[in-house]
mmCIF file of C-alpha atoms and ligand atoms in Angstrom:
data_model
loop_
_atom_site.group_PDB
_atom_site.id
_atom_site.type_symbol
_atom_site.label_atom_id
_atom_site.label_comp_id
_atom_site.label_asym_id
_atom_site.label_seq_id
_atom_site.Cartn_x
_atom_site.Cartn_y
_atom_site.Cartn_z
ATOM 1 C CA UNK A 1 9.739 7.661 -50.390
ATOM 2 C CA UNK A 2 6.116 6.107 -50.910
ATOM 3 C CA UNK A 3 3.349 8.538 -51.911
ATOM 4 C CA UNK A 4 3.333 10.281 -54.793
ATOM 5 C CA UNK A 5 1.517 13.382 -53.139
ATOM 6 C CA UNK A 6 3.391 15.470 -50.549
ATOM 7 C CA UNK A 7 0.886 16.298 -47.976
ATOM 8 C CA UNK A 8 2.459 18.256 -45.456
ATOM 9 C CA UNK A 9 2.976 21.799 -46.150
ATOM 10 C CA UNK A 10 5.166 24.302 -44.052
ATOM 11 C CA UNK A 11 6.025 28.059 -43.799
ATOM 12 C CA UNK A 12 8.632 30.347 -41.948
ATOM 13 C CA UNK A 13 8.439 33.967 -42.029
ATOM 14 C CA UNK A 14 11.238 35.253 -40.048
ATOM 15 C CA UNK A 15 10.338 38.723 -39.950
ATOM 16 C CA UNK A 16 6.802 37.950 -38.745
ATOM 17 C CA UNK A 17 8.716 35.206 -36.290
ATOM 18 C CA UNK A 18 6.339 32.253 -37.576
ATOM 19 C CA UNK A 19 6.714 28.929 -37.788
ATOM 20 C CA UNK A 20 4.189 26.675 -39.348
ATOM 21 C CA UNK A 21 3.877 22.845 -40.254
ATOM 22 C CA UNK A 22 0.693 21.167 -41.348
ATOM 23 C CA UNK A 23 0.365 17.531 -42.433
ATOM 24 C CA UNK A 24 -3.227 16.882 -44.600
ATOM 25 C CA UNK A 25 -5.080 14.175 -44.698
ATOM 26 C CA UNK A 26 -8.055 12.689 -47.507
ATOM 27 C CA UNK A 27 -8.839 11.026 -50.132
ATOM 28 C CA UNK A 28 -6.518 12.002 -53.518
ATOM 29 C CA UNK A 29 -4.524 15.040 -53.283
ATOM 30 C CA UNK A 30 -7.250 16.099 -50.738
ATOM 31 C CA UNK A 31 -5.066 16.292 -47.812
ATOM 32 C CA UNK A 32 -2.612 18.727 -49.812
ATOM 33 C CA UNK A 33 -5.184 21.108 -50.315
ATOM 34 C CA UNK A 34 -6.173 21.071 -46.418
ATOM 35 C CA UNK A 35 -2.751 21.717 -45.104
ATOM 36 C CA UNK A 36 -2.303 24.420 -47.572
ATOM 37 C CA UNK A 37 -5.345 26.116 -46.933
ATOM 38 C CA UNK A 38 -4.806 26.068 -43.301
ATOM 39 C CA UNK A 39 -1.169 27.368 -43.482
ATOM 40 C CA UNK A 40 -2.334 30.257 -46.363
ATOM 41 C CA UNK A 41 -4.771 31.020 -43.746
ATOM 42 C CA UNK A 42 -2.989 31.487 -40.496
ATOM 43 C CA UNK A 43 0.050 33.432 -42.041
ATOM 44 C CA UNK A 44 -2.509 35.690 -43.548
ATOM 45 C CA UNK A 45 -4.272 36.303 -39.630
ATOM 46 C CA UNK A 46 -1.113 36.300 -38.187
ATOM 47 C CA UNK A 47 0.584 39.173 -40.939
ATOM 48 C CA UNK A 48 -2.507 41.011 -40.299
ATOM 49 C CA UNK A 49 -2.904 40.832 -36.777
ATOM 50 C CA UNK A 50 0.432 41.913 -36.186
ATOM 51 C CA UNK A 51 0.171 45.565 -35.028
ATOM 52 C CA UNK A 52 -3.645 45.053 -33.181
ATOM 53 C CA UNK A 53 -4.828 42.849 -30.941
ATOM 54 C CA UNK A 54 -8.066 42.232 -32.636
ATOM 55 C CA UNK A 55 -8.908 38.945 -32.892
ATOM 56 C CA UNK A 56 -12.357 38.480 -33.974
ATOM 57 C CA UNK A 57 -14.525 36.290 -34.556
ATOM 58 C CA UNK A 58 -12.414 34.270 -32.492
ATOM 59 C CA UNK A 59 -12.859 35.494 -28.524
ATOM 60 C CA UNK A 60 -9.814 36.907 -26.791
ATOM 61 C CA UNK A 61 -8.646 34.792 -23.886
ATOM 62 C CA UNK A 62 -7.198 36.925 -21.591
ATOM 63 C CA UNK A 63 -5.169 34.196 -19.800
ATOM 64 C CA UNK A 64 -2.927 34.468 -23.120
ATOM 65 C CA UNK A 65 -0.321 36.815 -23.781
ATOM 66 C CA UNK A 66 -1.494 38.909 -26.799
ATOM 67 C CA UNK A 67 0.970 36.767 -29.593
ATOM 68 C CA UNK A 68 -0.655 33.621 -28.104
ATOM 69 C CA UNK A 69 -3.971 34.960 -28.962
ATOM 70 C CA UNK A 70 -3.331 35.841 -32.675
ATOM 71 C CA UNK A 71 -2.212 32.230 -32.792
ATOM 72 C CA UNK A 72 -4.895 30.643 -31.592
ATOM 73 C CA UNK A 73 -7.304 32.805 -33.795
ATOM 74 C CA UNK A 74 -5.532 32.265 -36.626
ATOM 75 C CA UNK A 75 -5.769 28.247 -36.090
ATOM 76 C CA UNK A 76 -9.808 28.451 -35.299
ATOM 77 C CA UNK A 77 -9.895 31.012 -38.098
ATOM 78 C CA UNK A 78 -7.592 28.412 -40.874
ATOM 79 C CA UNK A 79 -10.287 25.653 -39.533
ATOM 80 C CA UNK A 80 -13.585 27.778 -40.487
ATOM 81 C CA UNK A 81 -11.497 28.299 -44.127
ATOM 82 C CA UNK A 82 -10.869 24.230 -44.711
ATOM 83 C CA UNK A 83 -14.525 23.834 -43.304
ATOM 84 C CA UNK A 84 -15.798 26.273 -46.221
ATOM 85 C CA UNK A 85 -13.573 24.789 -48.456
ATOM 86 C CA UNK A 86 -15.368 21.699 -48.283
ATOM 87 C CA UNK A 87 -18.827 23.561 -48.172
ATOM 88 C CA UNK A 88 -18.044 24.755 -51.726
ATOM 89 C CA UNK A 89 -16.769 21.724 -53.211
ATOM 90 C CA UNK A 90 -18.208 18.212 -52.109
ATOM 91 C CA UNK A 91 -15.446 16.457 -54.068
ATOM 92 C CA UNK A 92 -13.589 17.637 -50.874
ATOM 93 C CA UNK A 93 -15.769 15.996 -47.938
ATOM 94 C CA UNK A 94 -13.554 14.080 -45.511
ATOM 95 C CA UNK A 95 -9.826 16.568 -46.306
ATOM 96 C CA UNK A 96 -8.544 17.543 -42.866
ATOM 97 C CA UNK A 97 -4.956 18.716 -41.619
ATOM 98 C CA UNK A 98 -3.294 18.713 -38.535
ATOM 99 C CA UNK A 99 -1.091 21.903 -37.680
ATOM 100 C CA UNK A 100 1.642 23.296 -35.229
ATOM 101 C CA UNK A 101 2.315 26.474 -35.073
ATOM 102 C CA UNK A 102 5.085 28.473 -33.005
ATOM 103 C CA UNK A 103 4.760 32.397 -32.994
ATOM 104 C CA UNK A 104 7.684 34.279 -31.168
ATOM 105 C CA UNK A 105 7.417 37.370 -29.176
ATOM 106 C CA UNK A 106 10.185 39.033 -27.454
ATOM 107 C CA UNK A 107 10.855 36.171 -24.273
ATOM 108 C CA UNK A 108 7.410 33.974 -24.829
ATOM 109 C CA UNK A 109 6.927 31.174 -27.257
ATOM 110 C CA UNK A 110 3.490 31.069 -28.179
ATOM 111 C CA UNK A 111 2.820 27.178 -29.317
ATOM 112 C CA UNK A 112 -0.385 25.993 -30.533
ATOM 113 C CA UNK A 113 -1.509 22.724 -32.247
ATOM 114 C CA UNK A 114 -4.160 20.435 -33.546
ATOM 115 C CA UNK A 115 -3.593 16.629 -33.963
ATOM 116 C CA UNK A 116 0.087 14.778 -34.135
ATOM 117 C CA UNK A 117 2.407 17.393 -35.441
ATOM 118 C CA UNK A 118 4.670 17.738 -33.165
ATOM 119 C CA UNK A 119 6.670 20.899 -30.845
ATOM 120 C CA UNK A 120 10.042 19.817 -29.407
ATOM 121 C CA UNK A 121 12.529 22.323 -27.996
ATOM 122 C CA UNK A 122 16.219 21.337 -27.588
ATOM 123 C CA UNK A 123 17.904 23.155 -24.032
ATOM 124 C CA UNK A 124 20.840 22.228 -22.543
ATOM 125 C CA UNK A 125 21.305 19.293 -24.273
ATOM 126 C CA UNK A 126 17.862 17.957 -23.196
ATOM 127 C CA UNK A 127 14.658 17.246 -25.583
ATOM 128 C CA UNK A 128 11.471 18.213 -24.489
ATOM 129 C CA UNK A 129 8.062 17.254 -26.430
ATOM 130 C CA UNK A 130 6.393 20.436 -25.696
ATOM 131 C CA UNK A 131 2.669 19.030 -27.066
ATOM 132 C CA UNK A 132 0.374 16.381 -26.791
ATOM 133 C CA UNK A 133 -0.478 14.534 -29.744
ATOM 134 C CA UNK A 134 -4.171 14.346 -30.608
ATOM 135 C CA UNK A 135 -4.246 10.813 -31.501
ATOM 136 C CA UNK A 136 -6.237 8.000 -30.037
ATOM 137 C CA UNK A 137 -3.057 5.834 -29.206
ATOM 138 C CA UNK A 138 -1.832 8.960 -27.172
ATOM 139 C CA UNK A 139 -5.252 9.033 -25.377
ATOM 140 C CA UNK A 140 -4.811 5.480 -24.793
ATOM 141 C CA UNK A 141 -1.526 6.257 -23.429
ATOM 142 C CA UNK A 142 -2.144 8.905 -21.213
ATOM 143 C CA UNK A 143 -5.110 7.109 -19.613
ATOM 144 C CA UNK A 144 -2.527 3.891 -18.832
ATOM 145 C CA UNK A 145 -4.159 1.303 -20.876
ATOM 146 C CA UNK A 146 -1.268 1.148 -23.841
ATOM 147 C CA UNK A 147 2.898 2.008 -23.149
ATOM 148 C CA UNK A 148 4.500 4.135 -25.608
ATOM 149 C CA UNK A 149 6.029 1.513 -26.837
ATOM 150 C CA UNK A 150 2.787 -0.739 -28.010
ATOM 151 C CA UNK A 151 1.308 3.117 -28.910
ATOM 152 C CA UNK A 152 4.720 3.166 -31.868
ATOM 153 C CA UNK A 153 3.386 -0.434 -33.041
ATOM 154 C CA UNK A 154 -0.351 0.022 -32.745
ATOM 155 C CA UNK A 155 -2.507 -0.362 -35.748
ATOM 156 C CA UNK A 156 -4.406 2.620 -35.087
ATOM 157 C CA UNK A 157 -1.703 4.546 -34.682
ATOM 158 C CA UNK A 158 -2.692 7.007 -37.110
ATOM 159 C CA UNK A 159 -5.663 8.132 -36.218
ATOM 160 C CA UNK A 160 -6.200 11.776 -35.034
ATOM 161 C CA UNK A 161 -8.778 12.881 -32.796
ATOM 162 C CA UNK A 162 -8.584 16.657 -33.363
ATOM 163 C CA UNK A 163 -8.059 18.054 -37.036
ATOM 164 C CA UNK A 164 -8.559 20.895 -38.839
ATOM 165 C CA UNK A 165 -11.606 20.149 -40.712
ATOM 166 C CA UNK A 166 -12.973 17.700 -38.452
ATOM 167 C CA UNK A 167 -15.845 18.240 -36.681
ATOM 168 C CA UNK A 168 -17.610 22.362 -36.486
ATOM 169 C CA UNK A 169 -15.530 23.276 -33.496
ATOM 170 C CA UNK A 170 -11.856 22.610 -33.236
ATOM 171 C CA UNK A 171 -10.282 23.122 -29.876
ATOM 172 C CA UNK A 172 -6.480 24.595 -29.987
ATOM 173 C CA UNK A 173 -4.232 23.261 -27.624
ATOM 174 C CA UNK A 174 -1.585 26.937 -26.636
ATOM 175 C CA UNK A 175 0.544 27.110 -24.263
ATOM 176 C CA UNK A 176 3.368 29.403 -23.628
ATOM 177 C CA UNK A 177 6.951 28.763 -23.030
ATOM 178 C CA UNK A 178 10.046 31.871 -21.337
ATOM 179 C CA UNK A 179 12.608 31.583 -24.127
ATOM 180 C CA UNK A 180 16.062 31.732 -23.801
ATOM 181 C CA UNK A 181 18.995 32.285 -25.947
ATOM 182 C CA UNK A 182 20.091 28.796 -27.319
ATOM 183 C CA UNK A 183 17.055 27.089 -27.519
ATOM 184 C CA UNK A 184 15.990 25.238 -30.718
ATOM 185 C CA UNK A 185 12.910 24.780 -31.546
ATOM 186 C CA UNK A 186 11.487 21.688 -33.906
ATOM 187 C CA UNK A 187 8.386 21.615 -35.375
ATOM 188 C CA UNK A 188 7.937 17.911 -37.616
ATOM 189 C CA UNK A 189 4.717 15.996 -39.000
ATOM 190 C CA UNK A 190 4.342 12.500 -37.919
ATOM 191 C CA UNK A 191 6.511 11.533 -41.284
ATOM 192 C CA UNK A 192 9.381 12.173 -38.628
ATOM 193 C CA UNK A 193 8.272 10.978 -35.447
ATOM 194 C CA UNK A 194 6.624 7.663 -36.620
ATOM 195 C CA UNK A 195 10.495 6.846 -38.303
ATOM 196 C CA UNK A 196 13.099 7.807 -35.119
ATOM 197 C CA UNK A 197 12.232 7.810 -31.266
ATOM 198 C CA UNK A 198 13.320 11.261 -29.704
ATOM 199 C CA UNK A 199 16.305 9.923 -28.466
ATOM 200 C CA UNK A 200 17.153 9.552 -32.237
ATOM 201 C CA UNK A 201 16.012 12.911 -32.731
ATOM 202 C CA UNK A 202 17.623 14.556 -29.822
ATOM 203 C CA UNK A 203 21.649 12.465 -31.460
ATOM 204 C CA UNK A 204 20.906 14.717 -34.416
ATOM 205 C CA UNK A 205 19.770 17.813 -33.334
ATOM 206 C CA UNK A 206 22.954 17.942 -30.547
ATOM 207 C CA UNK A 207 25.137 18.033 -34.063
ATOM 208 C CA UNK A 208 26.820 21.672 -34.119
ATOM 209 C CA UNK A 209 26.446 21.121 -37.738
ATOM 210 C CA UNK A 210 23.952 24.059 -40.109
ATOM 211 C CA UNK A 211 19.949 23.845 -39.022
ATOM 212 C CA UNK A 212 19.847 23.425 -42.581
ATOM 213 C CA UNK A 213 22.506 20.327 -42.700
ATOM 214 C CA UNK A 214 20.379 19.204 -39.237
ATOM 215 C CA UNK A 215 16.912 19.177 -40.969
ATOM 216 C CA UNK A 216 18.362 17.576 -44.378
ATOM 217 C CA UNK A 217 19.957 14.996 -41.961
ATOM 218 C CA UNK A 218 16.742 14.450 -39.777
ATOM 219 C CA UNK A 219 14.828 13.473 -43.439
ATOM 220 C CA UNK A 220 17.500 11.748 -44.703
ATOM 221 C CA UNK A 221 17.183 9.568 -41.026
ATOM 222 C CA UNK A 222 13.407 9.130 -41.171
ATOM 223 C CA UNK A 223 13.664 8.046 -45.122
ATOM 224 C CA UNK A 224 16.392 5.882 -44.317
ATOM 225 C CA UNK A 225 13.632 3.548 -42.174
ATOM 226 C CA UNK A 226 11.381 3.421 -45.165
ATOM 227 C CA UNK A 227 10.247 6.579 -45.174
ATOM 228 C CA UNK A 228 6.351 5.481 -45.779
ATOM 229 C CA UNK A 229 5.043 8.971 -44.981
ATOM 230 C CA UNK A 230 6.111 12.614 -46.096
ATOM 231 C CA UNK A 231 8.386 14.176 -43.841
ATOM 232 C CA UNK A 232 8.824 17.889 -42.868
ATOM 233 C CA UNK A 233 10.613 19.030 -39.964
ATOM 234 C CA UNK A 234 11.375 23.073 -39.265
ATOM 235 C CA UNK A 235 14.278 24.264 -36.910
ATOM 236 C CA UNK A 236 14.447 27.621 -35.453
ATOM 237 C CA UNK A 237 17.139 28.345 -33.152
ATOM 238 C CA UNK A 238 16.477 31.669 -30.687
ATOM 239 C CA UNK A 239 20.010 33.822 -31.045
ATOM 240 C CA UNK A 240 18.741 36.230 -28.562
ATOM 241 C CA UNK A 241 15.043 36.427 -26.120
ATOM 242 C CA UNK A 242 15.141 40.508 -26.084
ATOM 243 C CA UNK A 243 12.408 42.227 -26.353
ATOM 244 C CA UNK A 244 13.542 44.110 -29.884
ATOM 245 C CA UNK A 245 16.404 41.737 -30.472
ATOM 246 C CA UNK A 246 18.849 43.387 -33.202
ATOM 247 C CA UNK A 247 18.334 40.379 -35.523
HETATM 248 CA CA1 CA B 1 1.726 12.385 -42.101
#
């Protein structure tokens, strides 16, 4: 409702069963170009990873089911592409982006992120924040010394500790989560999470209403409290955890 940029960039490819958000940051329109960049980037290693399990230069971790991998690479990889991008053009020194990612594969969830876009998964009526956000008030939260509650109000609030961009290594948080039929997945920038608590979130996403009427709902919500930062949120709902589900 503020800016006249939107920042945040997203992408769903149902057929490739990824789910992207990415919320840029920098001077100008700089932070556009950094979450488009990243998401451009990991849709292209993820499309072409999909029938190998190549995923060089980035190492294979063989703790990691083979989808989680070609998530994580493609993250690392989307990093080395905003890093060059600013190589090329010095007008772009300082862009970053922040991204979550959520690559499905038969009954595993591969989730992976960087900074405070967020993974929640709706199941049985419960929300669950599936990642950590990469943010100094979170930091300051996990180590006891603010509550959430002071974290919401803080004046650093916004400042990440991991982006893509940042400094020459990035480190991917991935984990990996059984799926089962019913659960829905949201993936949001900050724009969402800053405006309405999870509780707030969880009222909304309980609706039976259309993921489409949901999302449209959630925005509406988050705008509704000022709405000083873009918002994006992404829904997928798993109709069925086979392995080669007919759908
Ligand atoms: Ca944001």
């Amino acid at each position: 409702m503020v800016r006249t940029h939107n920042e945040d960039c997203f992408h769903i490819d149902p057929a490739l069963q990824i789910f992207v958000v990415a919320d840029g940051m920098g001077g100008h329109s700089h932070g556009e170009i950094a979450s488009r960049i990243a998401v451009a980037s990991i849709l292209e290693f993820v499309r072409a990873s999909a029938d190998h399990d190549r995923t060089w230069p980035v190492v294979y971790d063989a703790r990691l089911q083979r989808h989680s991998n070609r998530l994580r690479a493609a993250i690392r990889i989307a990093h080395d592409d905003v890093l060059n991008a600013i190589r090329q053009n010095g007008n772009l020194q300082g862009m970053g982006t922040t991204v979550v990612g959520l690559l499905l594969d038969g009954e595993t969830a591969a989730i992976a992120h960087v900074g405070d876009s967020r993974a929640y998964r709706l199941r049985d009526d419960q929300l669950e924040l599936l990642t950590q956000d990469h943010t100094w008030v979170n930091e300051q939260v996990v180590a006891g010394h603010l509550s959430a509650e002071q974290a919401r109000s803080h004046p650093l609030k916004n400042v990440v500790t991991r982006a893509l961009g940042g400094d020459s290594e990035v480190m991917v948080d991935v984990q990996e989560r059984e799926v089962r039929a019913g659960d829905l997945f949201l993936l949001c920038s900050d724009g969402l999470t800053t405006m309405l608590n999870d509780a707030e979130i969880r009222e909304q996403l309980r609706s039976e209403e259309p993921l489409d009427v949901v999302c449209r709902g959630l925005v509406r919500a988050a705008n509704a409290r000022g709405g000083l930062d873009n918002v994006t949120v992404l829904l997928a709902k798993v109709e069925s955890a086979e392995e080669n589900p007919e759908e």
